Amino acid sequence: MDYKFPLTVIDGFYKNPNEIVKLANTFEYSNTSGGAWPGVRTRPLHELDIDFYDYCANKFLSVFFDLSLVRAQFEIVIQFQKVKDFGKDYLNQGWIHKDSGACCAGVLYLDEIADPNAGTSIYEPVTNEINLGIGEEKFKLYGQGIEVDTYKEKLDKHNGQFIESIKVQNKFNRLIAYDSEYPHCATGHGTQHGERLTQTFFVQALGTDTNWPQERLSAMEEIGKNKLTNFI
């Protein structure tokens, strides 16, 4: 798989994260997804506070681009999300998935007392034959709070198609950003201290006057391959 964006982890993402948490707690939350994801989210930030949205969007894109040098046009869905503990270890395990409809994505952890086990893991498929389709079990739990009898069986079968490659622990004000084609999931819902609070970023459209980050890396290999021959 050729990725456009490298997996990136940044600690201390916001200068004043406590103020971000205070603002996040002023918004209303709901789940209108029918169970596509757990917990509740705010409306997209561009509908709530356009200035704050612009700040967050440009902050996120600056992870990959120097926006003082690169022009960028973008559509990013940014929301806050809260997820409660489901009460059982396997119910708190996420379903491995890709973020369809986005080119890259990110999760910012905003639990002031962080639970390291409520982070995010990146996976690799065991074989080339994988099925990312998810049955009603997930939608029943996330949408209606109902655990069907076959839940654990279906979760184990689904996630068993992958092997964990990278585990990023939950830490206050830590951002994980990744290409949306990376299979991934939350390593835990809720925390020991209550709800898991995150800010989510889904870059649905992006146009720039430069190459993608991974393409720049590949270009450097081409530029320097003759000079590097003696070192390989």
Short mmCIF file of C-alpha atoms in Angstrom, two decimals, residues 1-230:
data_model
loop_
_atom_site.label_atom_id
_atom_site.label_comp_id
_atom_site.label_asym_id
_atom_site.label_seq_id
_atom_site.Cartn_x
_atom_site.Cartn_y
_atom_site.Cartn_z
CA MET A 1 0.00 0.00 0.00
CA ASP A 2 1.33 3.43 -0.99
CA TYR A 3 0.46 5.94 1.71
CA LYS A 4 0.39 9.70 1.20
CA PHE A 5 0.80 10.63 4.87
CA PRO A 6 3.19 9.13 7.43
CA LEU A 7 2.01 8.03 10.82
CA THR A 8 2.84 10.96 13.10
CA VAL A 9 2.61 11.39 16.88
CA ILE A 10 2.97 14.83 18.47
CA ASP A 11 2.93 15.58 22.18
CA GLY A 12 1.91 19.04 23.38
CA PHE A 13 -0.23 19.72 20.32
CA TYR A 14 -2.12 22.71 21.73
CA LYS A 15 -0.44 25.49 23.69
CA ASN A 16 -3.43 25.78 26.07
CA PRO A 17 -5.11 22.33 26.08
CA ASN A 18 -7.06 22.98 29.28
CA GLU A 19 -8.85 25.84 27.55
CA ILE A 20 -9.65 23.53 24.64
CA VAL A 21 -11.21 21.05 27.10
CA LYS A 22 -13.29 23.82 28.70
CA LEU A 23 -14.56 24.86 25.28
CA ALA A 24 -15.28 21.23 24.30
CA ASN A 25 -17.48 20.87 27.38
CA THR A 26 -19.63 23.85 26.37
CA PHE A 27 -20.91 22.13 23.22
CA GLU A 28 -23.86 19.77 22.88
CA TYR A 29 -23.20 16.14 21.96
CA SER A 30 -25.28 13.52 20.15
CA ASN A 31 -24.98 10.40 18.01
CA THR A 32 -26.83 10.56 14.70
CA SER A 33 -24.65 7.94 12.97
CA GLY A 34 -26.90 4.96 13.69
CA GLY A 35 -24.01 3.23 15.42
CA ALA A 36 -21.22 3.82 12.91
CA TRP A 37 -19.03 5.01 15.79
CA PRO A 38 -19.29 4.85 19.60
CA GLY A 39 -20.28 7.58 22.01
CA VAL A 40 -21.41 11.08 21.08
CA ARG A 41 -19.93 13.90 19.04
CA THR A 42 -20.45 17.62 18.59
CA ARG A 43 -21.60 19.07 15.33
CA PRO A 44 -18.67 19.82 13.00
CA LEU A 45 -16.72 22.81 14.30
CA HIS A 46 -17.17 24.85 11.12
CA GLU A 47 -20.89 24.93 12.00
CA LEU A 48 -20.23 26.04 15.59
CA ASP A 49 -17.32 28.48 15.52
CA ILE A 50 -15.65 29.23 12.19
CA ASP A 51 -12.67 31.04 13.71
CA PHE A 52 -11.94 28.17 16.08
CA TYR A 53 -12.39 25.72 13.20
CA ASP A 54 -9.86 27.62 11.05
CA TYR A 55 -7.38 27.58 13.93
CA CYS A 56 -7.77 23.83 14.50
CA ALA A 57 -7.71 22.96 10.79
CA ASN A 58 -4.57 24.96 10.07
CA LYS A 59 -2.93 23.61 13.22
CA PHE A 60 -3.61 20.05 12.06
CA LEU A 61 -2.42 20.60 8.48
CA SER A 62 0.78 22.22 9.79
CA VAL A 63 1.77 18.74 10.99
CA PHE A 64 2.40 17.84 7.33
CA PHE A 65 2.89 21.18 5.55
CA ASP A 66 4.58 24.52 6.21
CA LEU A 67 1.54 26.70 5.57
CA SER A 68 3.70 29.83 5.42
CA LEU A 69 5.14 28.40 2.19
CA VAL A 70 2.41 26.09 0.88
CA ARG A 71 -1.02 27.12 -0.29
CA ALA A 72 -3.74 24.69 0.74
CA GLN A 73 -7.46 24.36 0.12
CA PHE A 74 -9.20 21.88 2.35
CA GLU A 75 -12.36 20.42 3.78
CA ILE A 76 -11.83 18.94 7.22
CA VAL A 77 -14.54 17.59 9.52
CA ILE A 78 -13.42 18.40 13.05
CA GLN A 79 -15.46 17.34 16.07
CA PHE A 80 -15.13 16.56 19.75
CA GLN A 81 -16.15 13.07 20.84
CA LYS A 82 -16.99 11.52 24.21
CA VAL A 83 -17.19 7.76 24.76
CA LYS A 84 -18.23 6.02 27.97
CA ASP A 85 -16.86 2.72 29.22
CA PHE A 86 -19.04 -0.17 27.99
CA GLY A 87 -18.34 -2.25 31.07
CA LYS A 88 -16.54 -5.22 29.50
CA ASP A 89 -13.02 -5.42 28.08
CA TYR A 90 -14.10 -6.79 24.70
CA LEU A 91 -16.88 -4.22 24.37
CA ASN A 92 -14.30 -1.49 24.91
CA GLN A 93 -12.12 -2.85 22.10
CA GLY A 94 -12.58 -1.01 18.81
CA TRP A 95 -13.39 -2.58 15.45
CA ILE A 96 -10.44 -2.31 13.07
CA HIS A 97 -11.32 -0.10 10.13
CA LYS A 98 -10.14 2.48 7.62
CA ASP A 99 -11.48 6.03 7.47
CA SER A 100 -13.29 5.92 4.16
CA GLY A 101 -14.08 9.28 2.60
CA ALA A 102 -10.93 10.92 3.99
CA CYS A 103 -7.35 11.14 2.77
CA CYS A 104 -5.89 11.49 6.25
CA ALA A 105 -7.21 11.68 9.78
CA GLY A 106 -6.19 12.37 13.34
CA VAL A 107 -7.19 11.91 16.96
CA LEU A 108 -6.22 14.27 19.77
CA TYR A 109 -6.49 12.89 23.31
CA LEU A 110 -7.98 15.38 25.76
CA ASP A 111 -8.38 13.38 28.98
CA GLU A 112 -6.65 15.48 31.63
CA ILE A 113 -6.16 12.29 33.66
CA ALA A 114 -5.25 10.02 30.77
CA ASP A 115 -5.75 6.26 30.65
CA PRO A 116 -2.81 4.95 28.57
CA ASN A 117 -4.90 1.97 27.43
CA ALA A 118 -7.49 4.21 25.76
CA GLY A 119 -5.28 5.11 22.81
CA THR A 120 -5.09 4.00 19.19
CA SER A 121 -3.43 1.05 17.45
CA ILE A 122 -2.33 0.71 13.83
CA TYR A 123 -2.60 -2.73 12.21
CA GLU A 124 -1.37 -4.72 9.25
CA PRO A 125 -3.48 -7.37 7.50
CA VAL A 126 -2.43 -10.98 8.05
CA THR A 127 -3.22 -11.81 4.41
CA ASN A 128 -4.21 -9.94 1.27
CA GLU A 129 -7.74 -11.28 1.60
CA ILE A 130 -9.49 -9.13 4.21
CA ASN A 131 -13.10 -8.17 4.70
CA LEU A 132 -13.69 -4.79 6.32
CA GLY A 133 -17.45 -5.23 6.30
CA ILE A 134 -18.96 -4.93 9.78
CA GLY A 135 -22.23 -6.57 10.78
CA GLU A 136 -25.14 -5.46 12.89
CA GLU A 137 -23.36 -6.34 16.15
CA LYS A 138 -21.37 -3.11 16.18
CA PHE A 139 -24.30 -0.95 15.12
CA LYS A 140 -26.55 -2.45 17.80
CA LEU A 141 -24.03 -1.70 20.53
CA TYR A 142 -22.94 1.75 19.40
CA GLY A 143 -26.34 2.89 18.20
CA GLN A 144 -28.70 1.30 20.73
CA GLY A 145 -26.50 0.10 23.59
CA ILE A 146 -27.53 -3.51 22.94
CA GLU A 147 -25.00 -6.34 23.09
CA VAL A 148 -26.12 -9.19 20.86
CA ASP A 149 -25.06 -12.76 21.67
CA THR A 150 -22.66 -13.02 18.74
CA TYR A 151 -20.84 -9.75 19.46
CA LYS A 152 -17.56 -11.13 20.80
CA GLU A 153 -17.42 -13.89 18.21
CA LYS A 154 -17.87 -11.44 15.34
CA LEU A 155 -15.43 -8.92 16.84
CA ASP A 156 -12.73 -11.57 17.30
CA LYS A 157 -13.23 -12.88 13.76
CA HIS A 158 -13.11 -9.40 12.27
CA ASN A 159 -10.08 -8.14 14.23
CA GLY A 160 -8.34 -11.50 13.82
CA GLN A 161 -7.64 -10.58 10.20
CA PHE A 162 -4.98 -8.15 11.42
CA ILE A 163 -1.87 -8.00 13.56
CA GLU A 164 -1.03 -4.99 15.71
CA SER A 165 1.87 -3.00 14.27
CA ILE A 166 2.01 0.18 16.37
CA LYS A 167 0.31 1.07 19.65
CA VAL A 168 -0.03 4.72 20.63
CA GLN A 169 -0.99 5.31 24.24
CA ASN A 170 -3.47 7.93 25.35
CA LYS A 171 -1.68 10.98 26.76
CA PHE A 172 -3.19 14.38 27.45
CA ASN A 173 -2.71 16.74 24.50
CA ARG A 174 -1.14 14.04 22.29
CA LEU A 175 -2.09 13.92 18.61
CA ILE A 176 -1.89 10.86 16.37
CA ALA A 177 -2.24 11.65 12.67
CA TYR A 178 -2.25 9.02 9.93
CA ASP A 179 -3.14 8.19 6.37
CA SER A 180 -6.77 7.09 6.28
CA GLU A 181 -5.74 3.86 4.54
CA TYR A 182 -4.01 2.61 7.68
CA PRO A 183 -6.19 -0.05 9.38
CA HIS A 184 -6.65 1.17 12.96
CA CYS A 185 -8.95 1.23 15.96
CA ALA A 186 -9.29 2.58 19.47
CA THR A 187 -7.56 0.39 22.03
CA GLY A 188 -10.16 1.29 24.63
CA HIS A 189 -13.42 3.19 25.03
CA GLY A 190 -13.97 5.26 28.12
CA THR A 191 -11.28 5.60 30.76
CA GLN A 192 -10.73 4.64 34.38
CA HIS A 193 -11.86 8.15 35.27
CA GLY A 194 -14.93 8.52 33.05
CA GLU A 195 -15.54 9.37 29.42
CA ARG A 196 -12.79 9.33 26.80
CA LEU A 197 -12.63 12.83 25.34
CA THR A 198 -10.99 13.32 21.96
CA GLN A 199 -10.95 15.74 19.08
CA THR A 200 -11.23 14.04 15.70
CA PHE A 201 -9.96 15.29 12.33
CA PHE A 202 -11.08 13.86 8.98
CA VAL A 203 -9.51 15.55 5.93
CA GLN A 204 -12.09 14.92 3.24
CA ALA A 205 -10.58 17.11 0.54
CA LEU A 206 -7.14 18.67 0.24
CA GLY A 207 -5.41 20.52 -2.56
CA THR A 208 -1.91 21.97 -2.31
CA ASP A 209 0.81 23.31 -4.60
CA THR A 210 3.31 20.75 -3.32
CA ASN A 211 3.71 16.97 -3.18
CA TRP A 212 2.23 14.73 -0.51
CA PRO A 213 4.55 14.13 2.45
CA GLN A 214 5.40 10.53 1.49
CA GLU A 215 5.94 11.61 -2.13
CA ARG A 216 8.52 14.17 -0.98
CA LEU A 217 10.34 11.41 0.84
CA SER A 218 10.35 9.22 -2.29
CA ALA A 219 11.55 12.16 -4.40
CA MET A 220 14.55 12.61 -2.14
CA GLU A 221 15.47 8.97 -2.70
CA GLU A 222 15.50 9.58 -6.45
CA ILE A 223 17.57 12.76 -6.12
CA GLY A 224 20.14 11.15 -3.91
CA LYS A 225 20.22 7.57 -5.16
CA ASN A 226 23.52 7.94 -7.05
CA LYS A 227 25.22 9.55 -4.07
CA LEU A 228 23.76 6.96 -1.72
CA THR A 229 24.92 3.93 -3.73
CA ASN A 230 28.16 3.65 -1.82
#
